[in-house]
XYZ file of C-alpha atoms in Angstrom:
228
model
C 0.000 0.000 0.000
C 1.832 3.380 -1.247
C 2.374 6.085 1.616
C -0.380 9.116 1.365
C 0.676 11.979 -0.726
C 2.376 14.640 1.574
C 0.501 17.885 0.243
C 2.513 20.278 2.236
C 5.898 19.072 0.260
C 7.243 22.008 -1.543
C 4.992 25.210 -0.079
C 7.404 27.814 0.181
C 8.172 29.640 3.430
C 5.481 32.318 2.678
C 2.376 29.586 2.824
C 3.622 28.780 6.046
C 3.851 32.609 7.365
C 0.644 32.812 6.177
C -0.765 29.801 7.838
C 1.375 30.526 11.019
C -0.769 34.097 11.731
C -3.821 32.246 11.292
C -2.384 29.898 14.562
C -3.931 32.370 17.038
C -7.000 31.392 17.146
C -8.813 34.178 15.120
C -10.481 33.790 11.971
C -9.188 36.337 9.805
C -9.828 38.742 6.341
C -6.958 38.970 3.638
C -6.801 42.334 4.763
C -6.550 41.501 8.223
C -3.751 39.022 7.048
C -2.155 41.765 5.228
C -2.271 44.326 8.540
C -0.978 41.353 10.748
C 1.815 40.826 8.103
C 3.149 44.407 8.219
C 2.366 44.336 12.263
C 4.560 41.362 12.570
C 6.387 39.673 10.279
C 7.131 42.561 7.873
C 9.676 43.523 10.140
C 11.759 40.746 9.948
C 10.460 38.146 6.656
C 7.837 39.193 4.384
C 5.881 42.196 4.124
C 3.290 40.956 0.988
C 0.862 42.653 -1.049
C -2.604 41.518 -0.989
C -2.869 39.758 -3.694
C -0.234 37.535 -2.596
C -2.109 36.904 1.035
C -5.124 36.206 -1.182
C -2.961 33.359 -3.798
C -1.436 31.738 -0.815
C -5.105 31.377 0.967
C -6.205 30.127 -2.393
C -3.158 27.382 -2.522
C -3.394 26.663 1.459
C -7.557 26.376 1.358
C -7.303 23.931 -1.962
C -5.181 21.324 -0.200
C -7.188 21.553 2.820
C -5.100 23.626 5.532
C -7.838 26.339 5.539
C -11.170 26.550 5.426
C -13.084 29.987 4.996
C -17.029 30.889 5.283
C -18.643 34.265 4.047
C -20.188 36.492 7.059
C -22.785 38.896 5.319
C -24.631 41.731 7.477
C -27.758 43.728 6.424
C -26.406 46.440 4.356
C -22.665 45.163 3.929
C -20.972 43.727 1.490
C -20.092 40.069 2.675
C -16.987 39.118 4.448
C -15.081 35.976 3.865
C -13.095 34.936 6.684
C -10.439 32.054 6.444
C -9.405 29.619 9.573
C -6.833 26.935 10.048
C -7.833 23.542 10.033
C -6.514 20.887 12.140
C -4.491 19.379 9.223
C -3.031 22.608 8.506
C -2.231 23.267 12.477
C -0.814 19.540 11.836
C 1.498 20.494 9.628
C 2.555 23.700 10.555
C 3.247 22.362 13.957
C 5.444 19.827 11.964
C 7.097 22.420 9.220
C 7.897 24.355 12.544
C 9.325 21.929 14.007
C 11.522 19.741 11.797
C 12.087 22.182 8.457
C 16.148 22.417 8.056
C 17.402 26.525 9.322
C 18.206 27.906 6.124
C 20.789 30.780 6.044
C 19.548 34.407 5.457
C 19.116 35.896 2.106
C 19.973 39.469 2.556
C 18.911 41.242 -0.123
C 20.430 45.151 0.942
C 19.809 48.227 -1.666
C 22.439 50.058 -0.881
C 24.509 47.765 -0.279
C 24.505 46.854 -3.821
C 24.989 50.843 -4.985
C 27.353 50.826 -2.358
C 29.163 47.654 -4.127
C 29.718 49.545 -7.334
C 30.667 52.584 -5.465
C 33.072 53.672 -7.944
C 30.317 54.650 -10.075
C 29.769 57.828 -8.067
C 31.276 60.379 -5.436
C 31.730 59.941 -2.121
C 29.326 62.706 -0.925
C 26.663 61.030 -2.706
C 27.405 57.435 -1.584
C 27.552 59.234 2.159
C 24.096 60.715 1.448
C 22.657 57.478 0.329
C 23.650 56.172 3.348
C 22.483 58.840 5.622
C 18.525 58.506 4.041
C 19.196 54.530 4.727
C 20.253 55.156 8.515
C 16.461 57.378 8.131
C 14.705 54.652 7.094
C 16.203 52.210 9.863
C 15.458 54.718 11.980
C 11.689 54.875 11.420
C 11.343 50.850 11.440
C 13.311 50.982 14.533
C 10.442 53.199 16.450
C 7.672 51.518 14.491
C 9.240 47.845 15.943
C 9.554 49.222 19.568
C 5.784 50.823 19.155
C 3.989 47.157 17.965
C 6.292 45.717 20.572
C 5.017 47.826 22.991
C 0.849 47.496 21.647
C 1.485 43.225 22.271
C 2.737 43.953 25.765
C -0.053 42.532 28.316
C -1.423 39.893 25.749
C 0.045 36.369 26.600
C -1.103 34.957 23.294
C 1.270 37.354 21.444
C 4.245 36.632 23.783
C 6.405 34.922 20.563
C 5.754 37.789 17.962
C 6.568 40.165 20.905
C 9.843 38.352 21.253
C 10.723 38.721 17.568
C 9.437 42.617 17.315
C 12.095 43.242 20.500
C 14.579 40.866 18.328
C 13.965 43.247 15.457
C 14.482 46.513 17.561
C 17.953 45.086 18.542
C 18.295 44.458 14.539
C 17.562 47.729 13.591
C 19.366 49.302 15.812
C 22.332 47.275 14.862
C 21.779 47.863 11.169
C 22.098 51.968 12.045
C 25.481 51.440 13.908
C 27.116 49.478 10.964
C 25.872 52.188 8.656
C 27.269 55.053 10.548
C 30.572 53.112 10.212
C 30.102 53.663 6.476
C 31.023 57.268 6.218
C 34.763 56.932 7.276
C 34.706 53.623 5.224
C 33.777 55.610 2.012
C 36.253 57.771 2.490
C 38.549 54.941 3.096
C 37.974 53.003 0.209
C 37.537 56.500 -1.954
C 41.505 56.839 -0.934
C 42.556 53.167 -1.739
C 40.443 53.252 -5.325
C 42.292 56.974 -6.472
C 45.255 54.370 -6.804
C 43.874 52.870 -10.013
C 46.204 53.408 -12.705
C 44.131 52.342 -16.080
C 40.608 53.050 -16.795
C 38.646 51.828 -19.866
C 36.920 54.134 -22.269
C 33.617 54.441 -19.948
C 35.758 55.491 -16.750
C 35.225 51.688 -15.364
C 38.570 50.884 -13.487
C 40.413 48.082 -14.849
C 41.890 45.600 -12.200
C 45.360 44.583 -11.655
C 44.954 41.093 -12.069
C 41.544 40.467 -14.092
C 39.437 37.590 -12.865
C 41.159 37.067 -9.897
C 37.415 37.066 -8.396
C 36.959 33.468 -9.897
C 39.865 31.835 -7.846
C 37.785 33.407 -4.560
C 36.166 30.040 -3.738
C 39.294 28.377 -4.197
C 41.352 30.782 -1.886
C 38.415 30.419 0.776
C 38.848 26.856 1.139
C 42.722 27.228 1.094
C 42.486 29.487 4.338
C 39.999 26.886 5.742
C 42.299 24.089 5.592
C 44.968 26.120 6.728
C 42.722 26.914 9.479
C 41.982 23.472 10.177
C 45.455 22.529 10.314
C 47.133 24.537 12.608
């Protein structure tokens, strides 16, 4: 007799953020998913659109992990709210659980324009920075306010643990970017040293390609490492 077909194999980790904030016992909108989203999770995972709440309660209510029901009152339009179901709890509590801790993708802005610094000055790369640390700063009091709104409520305990984790990330995110501005400088010193340039201005290395003997260099230093 073949083994049941696992239907949660292959959701991505957005179903399961989406099935996680319906774990608290409240049936919920899309838009309320949405507003819980940017409450929550926004700060540190996903912070969707609502058409992509909507697709993933489309995907997790076809194989069964939610279950919805319209709610109409005299003069409104209808409502449809969406619920977990005990398979989905299930297999949340199981995803949860036992799904292998992947590595961060950081996917930073201006980092990358940062990266190919030496396609502007330093003043602007300085002021790019300084409307970054702005940004940060705003998250930063917007974390520490929802952290503050969940205090009291027992049931939001774990999300109030990750909004405090993301105040310490934010505010660790505006210290490494203040070390920035002497760092542009820095490297604006070191790159004046190129000698050629090609006919667009683009610097021309030393030793071109050198960047695809990195991986092999890495794991030289590793087994150095390990030997000593």
């Amino acid at each position: 007799m073949s083994e049941p077909e696992d239907v949660s194999r292959g959701l991505p980790a957005t179903s399961w953020a989406v099935l996680g904030m319906l774990a608290f016992g409240e049936e919920l909108t899309g838009n309320d998913l949405k507003k819980w989203a940017d409450w929550s999770v926004g700060f540190f995972y996903w912070s969707p659109s609502i058409s992509q709440v909507y697709a993933e309660l489309k995907k997790l209510e076809a194989i069964g992990f939610v279950e919805s029901r319209v709610v109409s009152e005299p003069g409104v339009r209808g409502r449809r709210l969406y619920a977990i179901t005990e398979p989905g709890t299930d297999a949340l509590r199981t995803w949860s659980r036992d799904a292998p801790v992947e590595v961060p993708v950081l996917k930073h802005g201006v980092m990358l324009r940062l990266w190919m610094g030496h396609l502007n000055d330093p003043e602007r790369l300085k002021a790019l920075v300084a409307a970054h640390i702005a940004n940060v700063e705003v998250q930063l009091r917007r974390a520490e306010l929802h952290a503050d709104h969940a205090d009291n409520e027992p049931a939001w305990s774990f999300p109030r643990m990750t909004l405090r984790w993301s105040v310490r990330y934010f505010r660790a995110e505006i210290e490494l970017a203040r070390e920035l501005f002497d760092e542009i400088d820095n490297a604006s010193a070191e790159f004046a040293k190129v000698a050629d340039h090609d006919q667009f201005g683009s610097p021309l290395p030393i030793s071109p390609g050198r960047w695809k003997n990195v991986e092999a260099h890495v794991r030289a230093l590793a087994q150095n490492s390990s030997d000593i």
